[in-house]
mmCIF file with all atom_site columns, C-alpha atoms in Angstrom:
data_model
loop_
_atom_site.group_PDB
_atom_site.id
_atom_site.type_symbol
_atom_site.label_atom_id
_atom_site.label_alt_id
_atom_site.label_comp_id
_atom_site.label_asym_id
_atom_site.label_entity_id
_atom_site.label_seq_id
_atom_site.pdbx_PDB_ins_code
_atom_site.Cartn_x
_atom_site.Cartn_y
_atom_site.Cartn_z
_atom_site.occupancy
_atom_site.B_iso_or_equiv
_atom_site.pdbx_formal_charge
_atom_site.auth_seq_id
_atom_site.auth_comp_id
_atom_site.auth_asym_id
_atom_site.auth_atom_id
_atom_site.pdbx_PDB_model_num
ATOM 1   C CA . MET A 1 1   ? 107.560 103.302 85.691  1.00 0.00 ? 1   MET A CA 1
ATOM 2   C CA . THR A 1 2   ? 107.540 101.284 88.906  1.00 0.00 ? 2   THR A CA 1
ATOM 3   C CA . THR A 1 3   ? 108.956 101.910 92.371  1.00 0.00 ? 3   THR A CA 1
ATOM 4   C CA . GLN A 1 4   ? 111.601 99.750  94.068  1.00 0.00 ? 4   GLN A CA 1
ATOM 5   C CA . THR A 1 5   ? 108.886 97.511  95.493  1.00 0.00 ? 5   THR A CA 1
ATOM 6   C CA . GLY A 1 6   ? 107.323 97.032  92.066  1.00 0.00 ? 6   GLY A CA 1
ATOM 7   C CA . HIS A 1 7   ? 104.406 99.428  92.522  1.00 0.00 ? 7   HIS A CA 1
ATOM 8   C CA . THR A 1 8   ? 103.523 101.995 89.906  1.00 0.00 ? 8   THR A CA 1
ATOM 9   C CA . GLU A 1 9   ? 104.375 105.615 90.597  1.00 0.00 ? 9   GLU A CA 1
ATOM 10  C CA . ALA A 1 10  ? 100.940 106.888 89.616  1.00 0.00 ? 10  ALA A CA 1
ATOM 11  C CA . ILE A 1 11  ? 97.511  105.854 90.835  1.00 0.00 ? 11  ILE A CA 1
ATOM 12  C CA . ALA A 1 12  ? 94.112  107.465 90.532  1.00 0.00 ? 12  ALA A CA 1
ATOM 13  C CA . ALA A 1 13  ? 92.713  108.809 93.807  1.00 0.00 ? 13  ALA A CA 1
ATOM 14  C CA . SER A 1 14  ? 89.459  107.007 93.051  1.00 0.00 ? 14  SER A CA 1
ATOM 15  C CA . ARG A 1 15  ? 91.333  103.691 93.306  1.00 0.00 ? 15  ARG A CA 1
ATOM 16  C CA . VAL A 1 16  ? 92.823  104.650 96.674  1.00 0.00 ? 16  VAL A CA 1
ATOM 17  C CA . ILE A 1 17  ? 89.659  105.887 98.384  1.00 0.00 ? 17  ILE A CA 1
ATOM 18  C CA . GLY A 1 18  ? 87.860  103.016 100.073 1.00 0.00 ? 18  GLY A CA 1
ATOM 19  C CA . THR A 1 19  ? 90.941  100.799 100.216 1.00 0.00 ? 19  THR A CA 1
ATOM 20  C CA . SER A 1 20  ? 91.459  98.912  103.466 1.00 0.00 ? 20  SER A CA 1
ATOM 21  C CA . VAL A 1 21  ? 94.344  99.787  105.775 1.00 0.00 ? 21  VAL A CA 1
ATOM 22  C CA . TYR A 1 22  ? 96.092  97.339  108.107 1.00 0.00 ? 22  TYR A CA 1
ATOM 23  C CA . ASN A 1 23  ? 98.517  97.872  110.972 1.00 0.00 ? 23  ASN A CA 1
ATOM 24  C CA . SER A 1 24  ? 101.907 96.216  111.310 1.00 0.00 ? 24  SER A CA 1
ATOM 25  C CA . ALA A 1 25  ? 100.308 93.163  112.972 1.00 0.00 ? 25  ALA A CA 1
ATOM 26  C CA . GLY A 1 26  ? 98.021  92.627  109.975 1.00 0.00 ? 26  GLY A CA 1
ATOM 27  C CA . GLU A 1 27  ? 94.876  93.807  111.770 1.00 0.00 ? 27  GLU A CA 1
ATOM 28  C CA . SER A 1 28  ? 92.359  95.857  109.817 1.00 0.00 ? 28  SER A CA 1
ATOM 29  C CA . ILE A 1 29  ? 92.264  99.410  111.166 1.00 0.00 ? 29  ILE A CA 1
ATOM 30  C CA . GLY A 1 30  ? 89.920  101.061 108.693 1.00 0.00 ? 30  GLY A CA 1
ATOM 31  C CA . GLU A 1 31  ? 89.948  102.432 105.191 1.00 0.00 ? 31  GLU A CA 1
ATOM 32  C CA . ILE A 1 32  ? 91.146  105.432 103.271 1.00 0.00 ? 32  ILE A CA 1
ATOM 33  C CA . GLU A 1 33  ? 88.379  108.001 103.279 1.00 0.00 ? 33  GLU A CA 1
ATOM 34  C CA . ASP A 1 34  ? 90.233  110.606 101.256 1.00 0.00 ? 34  ASP A CA 1
ATOM 35  C CA . VAL A 1 35  ? 93.638  112.007 100.379 1.00 0.00 ? 35  VAL A CA 1
ATOM 36  C CA . MET A 1 36  ? 94.652  115.601 101.025 1.00 0.00 ? 36  MET A CA 1
ATOM 37  C CA . LEU A 1 37  ? 96.699  117.249 98.288  1.00 0.00 ? 37  LEU A CA 1
ATOM 38  C CA . ASP A 1 38  ? 99.196  120.055 98.690  1.00 0.00 ? 38  ASP A CA 1
ATOM 39  C CA . LYS A 1 39  ? 98.405  122.250 95.697  1.00 0.00 ? 39  LYS A CA 1
ATOM 40  C CA . LEU A 1 40  ? 101.544 124.357 96.075  1.00 0.00 ? 40  LEU A CA 1
ATOM 41  C CA . SER A 1 41  ? 104.106 121.541 96.147  1.00 0.00 ? 41  SER A CA 1
ATOM 42  C CA . ASN A 1 42  ? 102.089 119.034 94.095  1.00 0.00 ? 42  ASN A CA 1
ATOM 43  C CA . GLY A 1 43  ? 102.551 116.496 96.893  1.00 0.00 ? 43  GLY A CA 1
ATOM 44  C CA . ILE A 1 44  ? 100.162 114.346 98.872  1.00 0.00 ? 44  ILE A CA 1
ATOM 45  C CA . MET A 1 45  ? 99.838  115.855 102.339 1.00 0.00 ? 45  MET A CA 1
ATOM 46  C CA . PHE A 1 46  ? 98.311  112.807 104.010 1.00 0.00 ? 46  PHE A CA 1
ATOM 47  C CA . ALA A 1 47  ? 95.810  110.022 103.745 1.00 0.00 ? 47  ALA A CA 1
ATOM 48  C CA . VAL A 1 48  ? 92.609  110.427 105.730 1.00 0.00 ? 48  VAL A CA 1
ATOM 49  C CA . ILE A 1 49  ? 91.923  107.119 107.433 1.00 0.00 ? 49  ILE A CA 1
ATOM 50  C CA . GLY A 1 50  ? 88.601  106.569 109.140 1.00 0.00 ? 50  GLY A CA 1
ATOM 51  C CA . PHE A 1 51  ? 88.127  103.996 111.849 1.00 0.00 ? 51  PHE A CA 1
ATOM 52  C CA . GLY A 1 52  ? 86.241  103.385 115.024 1.00 0.00 ? 52  GLY A CA 1
ATOM 53  C CA . GLY A 1 53  ? 82.766  104.319 113.864 1.00 0.00 ? 53  GLY A CA 1
ATOM 54  C CA . PHE A 1 54  ? 79.562  102.484 113.105 1.00 0.00 ? 54  PHE A CA 1
ATOM 55  C CA . LEU A 1 55  ? 77.226  103.642 110.332 1.00 0.00 ? 55  LEU A CA 1
ATOM 56  C CA . GLY A 1 56  ? 78.966  107.020 110.240 1.00 0.00 ? 56  GLY A CA 1
ATOM 57  C CA . MET A 1 57  ? 78.548  107.663 113.967 1.00 0.00 ? 57  MET A CA 1
ATOM 58  C CA . GLY A 1 58  ? 81.580  108.139 116.202 1.00 0.00 ? 58  GLY A CA 1
ATOM 59  C CA . GLU A 1 59  ? 84.085  107.615 113.439 1.00 0.00 ? 59  GLU A CA 1
ATOM 60  C CA . LYS A 1 60  ? 87.450  109.256 113.950 1.00 0.00 ? 60  LYS A CA 1
ATOM 61  C CA . TYR A 1 61  ? 89.549  110.556 111.103 1.00 0.00 ? 61  TYR A CA 1
ATOM 62  C CA . HIS A 1 62  ? 93.300  110.291 111.282 1.00 0.00 ? 62  HIS A CA 1
ATOM 63  C CA . ALA A 1 63  ? 95.814  112.023 109.064 1.00 0.00 ? 63  ALA A CA 1
ATOM 64  C CA . VAL A 1 64  ? 98.530  109.527 108.211 1.00 0.00 ? 64  VAL A CA 1
ATOM 65  C CA . PRO A 1 65  ? 101.576 110.578 106.176 1.00 0.00 ? 65  PRO A CA 1
ATOM 66  C CA . TRP A 1 66  ? 101.197 109.185 102.676 1.00 0.00 ? 66  TRP A CA 1
ATOM 67  C CA . ALA A 1 67  ? 104.770 107.868 102.680 1.00 0.00 ? 67  ALA A CA 1
ATOM 68  C CA . SER A 1 68  ? 103.835 105.562 105.590 1.00 0.00 ? 68  SER A CA 1
ATOM 69  C CA . LEU A 1 69  ? 101.373 103.544 103.525 1.00 0.00 ? 69  LEU A CA 1
ATOM 70  C CA . ASP A 1 70  ? 102.682 100.581 101.573 1.00 0.00 ? 70  ASP A CA 1
ATOM 71  C CA . TYR A 1 71  ? 100.294 98.688  99.322  1.00 0.00 ? 71  TYR A CA 1
ATOM 72  C CA . GLU A 1 72  ? 100.379 94.901  99.761  1.00 0.00 ? 72  GLU A CA 1
ATOM 73  C CA . LYS A 1 73  ? 98.769  93.094  96.876  1.00 0.00 ? 73  LYS A CA 1
ATOM 74  C CA . ASP A 1 74  ? 98.076  89.890  98.862  1.00 0.00 ? 74  ASP A CA 1
ATOM 75  C CA . LYS A 1 75  ? 96.085  91.905  101.432 1.00 0.00 ? 75  LYS A CA 1
ATOM 76  C CA . GLY A 1 76  ? 94.380  94.044  98.825  1.00 0.00 ? 76  GLY A CA 1
ATOM 77  C CA . GLY A 1 77  ? 95.126  97.070  100.953 1.00 0.00 ? 77  GLY A CA 1
ATOM 78  C CA . TYR A 1 78  ? 97.685  99.346  102.523 1.00 0.00 ? 78  TYR A CA 1
ATOM 79  C CA . VAL A 1 79  ? 99.826  98.494  105.539 1.00 0.00 ? 79  VAL A CA 1
ATOM 80  C CA . VAL A 1 80  ? 101.161 101.110 107.936 1.00 0.00 ? 80  VAL A CA 1
ATOM 81  C CA . PRO A 1 81  ? 104.161 100.375 110.183 1.00 0.00 ? 81  PRO A CA 1
ATOM 82  C CA . PHE A 1 82  ? 102.372 101.342 113.360 1.00 0.00 ? 82  PHE A CA 1
ATOM 83  C CA . THR A 1 83  ? 101.031 99.368  116.284 1.00 0.00 ? 83  THR A CA 1
ATOM 84  C CA . LYS A 1 84  ? 97.395  99.297  117.321 1.00 0.00 ? 84  LYS A CA 1
ATOM 85  C CA . GLU A 1 85  ? 98.331  101.366 120.383 1.00 0.00 ? 85  GLU A CA 1
ATOM 86  C CA . GLN A 1 86  ? 100.045 104.061 118.291 1.00 0.00 ? 86  GLN A CA 1
ATOM 87  C CA . LEU A 1 87  ? 97.027  104.318 116.023 1.00 0.00 ? 87  LEU A CA 1
ATOM 88  C CA . LYS A 1 88  ? 94.551  104.474 118.909 1.00 0.00 ? 88  LYS A CA 1
ATOM 89  C CA . ALA A 1 89  ? 96.571  107.268 120.552 1.00 0.00 ? 89  ALA A CA 1
ATOM 90  C CA . ALA A 1 90  ? 97.008  109.209 117.299 1.00 0.00 ? 90  ALA A CA 1
ATOM 91  C CA . PRO A 1 91  ? 95.459  112.654 116.966 1.00 0.00 ? 91  PRO A CA 1
ATOM 92  C CA . ALA A 1 92  ? 91.900  112.438 115.619 1.00 0.00 ? 92  ALA A CA 1
ATOM 93  C CA . HIS A 1 93  ? 90.008  115.118 113.742 1.00 0.00 ? 93  HIS A CA 1
ATOM 94  C CA . SER A 1 94  ? 86.681  115.996 112.230 1.00 0.00 ? 94  SER A CA 1
ATOM 95  C CA . ILE A 1 95  ? 86.486  116.340 108.464 1.00 0.00 ? 95  ILE A CA 1
ATOM 96  C CA . ASN A 1 96  ? 86.375  120.135 108.851 1.00 0.00 ? 96  ASN A CA 1
ATOM 97  C CA . GLU A 1 97  ? 89.476  120.176 111.055 1.00 0.00 ? 97  GLU A CA 1
ATOM 98  C CA . LEU A 1 98  ? 91.433  118.242 108.432 1.00 0.00 ? 98  LEU A CA 1
ATOM 99  C CA . THR A 1 99  ? 91.177  121.132 105.973 1.00 0.00 ? 99  THR A CA 1
ATOM 100 C CA . ALA A 1 100 ? 91.303  124.113 108.353 1.00 0.00 ? 100 ALA A CA 1
ATOM 101 C CA . GLY A 1 101 ? 94.253  126.421 107.733 1.00 0.00 ? 101 GLY A CA 1
ATOM 102 C CA . ASP A 1 102 ? 94.922  124.684 104.429 1.00 0.00 ? 102 ASP A CA 1
ATOM 103 C CA . GLY A 1 103 ? 95.502  121.438 106.345 1.00 0.00 ? 103 GLY A CA 1
ATOM 104 C CA . GLU A 1 104 ? 98.998  122.432 107.402 1.00 0.00 ? 104 GLU A CA 1
ATOM 105 C CA . ALA A 1 105 ? 98.428  122.171 111.170 1.00 0.00 ? 105 ALA A CA 1
ATOM 106 C CA . VAL A 1 106 ? 97.031  118.650 110.847 1.00 0.00 ? 106 VAL A CA 1
ATOM 107 C CA . ARG A 1 107 ? 99.772  117.705 108.375 1.00 0.00 ? 107 ARG A CA 1
ATOM 108 C CA . ASP A 1 108 ? 102.530 118.948 110.682 1.00 0.00 ? 108 ASP A CA 1
ATOM 109 C CA . GLU A 1 109 ? 100.978 117.246 113.711 1.00 0.00 ? 109 GLU A CA 1
ATOM 110 C CA . SER A 1 110 ? 100.672 113.970 111.814 1.00 0.00 ? 110 SER A CA 1
ATOM 111 C CA . TYR A 1 111 ? 104.243 113.894 110.520 1.00 0.00 ? 111 TYR A CA 1
ATOM 112 C CA . SER A 1 112 ? 105.557 114.804 113.970 1.00 0.00 ? 112 SER A CA 1
ATOM 113 C CA . TYR A 1 113 ? 103.434 112.192 115.778 1.00 0.00 ? 113 TYR A CA 1
ATOM 114 C CA . TYR A 1 114 ? 104.421 109.345 113.461 1.00 0.00 ? 114 TYR A CA 1
ATOM 115 C CA . GLY A 1 115 ? 108.046 110.482 113.167 1.00 0.00 ? 115 GLY A CA 1
ATOM 116 C CA . VAL A 1 116 ? 107.960 110.695 109.365 1.00 0.00 ? 116 VAL A CA 1
ATOM 117 C CA . GLN A 1 117 ? 110.393 112.921 107.460 1.00 0.00 ? 117 GLN A CA 1
ATOM 118 C CA . PRO A 1 118 ? 108.409 115.876 106.058 1.00 0.00 ? 118 PRO A CA 1
ATOM 119 C CA . TYR A 1 119 ? 108.241 115.970 102.269 1.00 0.00 ? 119 TYR A CA 1
ATOM 120 C CA . TRP A 1 120 ? 108.081 119.766 102.188 1.00 0.00 ? 120 TRP A CA 1
ATOM 121 C CA . HIS A 1 121 ? 111.593 120.351 103.574 1.00 0.00 ? 121 HIS A CA 1
#
């Protein structure tokens, strides 16, 4: 089955990881490093997007609500409706911080920062 925009409802995580992400101006901001799953609700908590680093040094990891990513076939990647300034000012975390406390603190912070309706309510 497909969504309203013609995308399939299911996709393997292995196809998502490594996919480029662009901001609303079409600028490349990084790529999806991982996706965090909510085992209790069977939902996707957030996408982990890495940007700003070079050869693994200084890279920042941002939790972006999964619902904010829209795949654009012509770009071969996901587009988020945020400006470069919003993304630069977004909370950044280490890989360990992303999973601390079952990831809920980072999830809540991310949804609040980006103003996205929480899926768990």
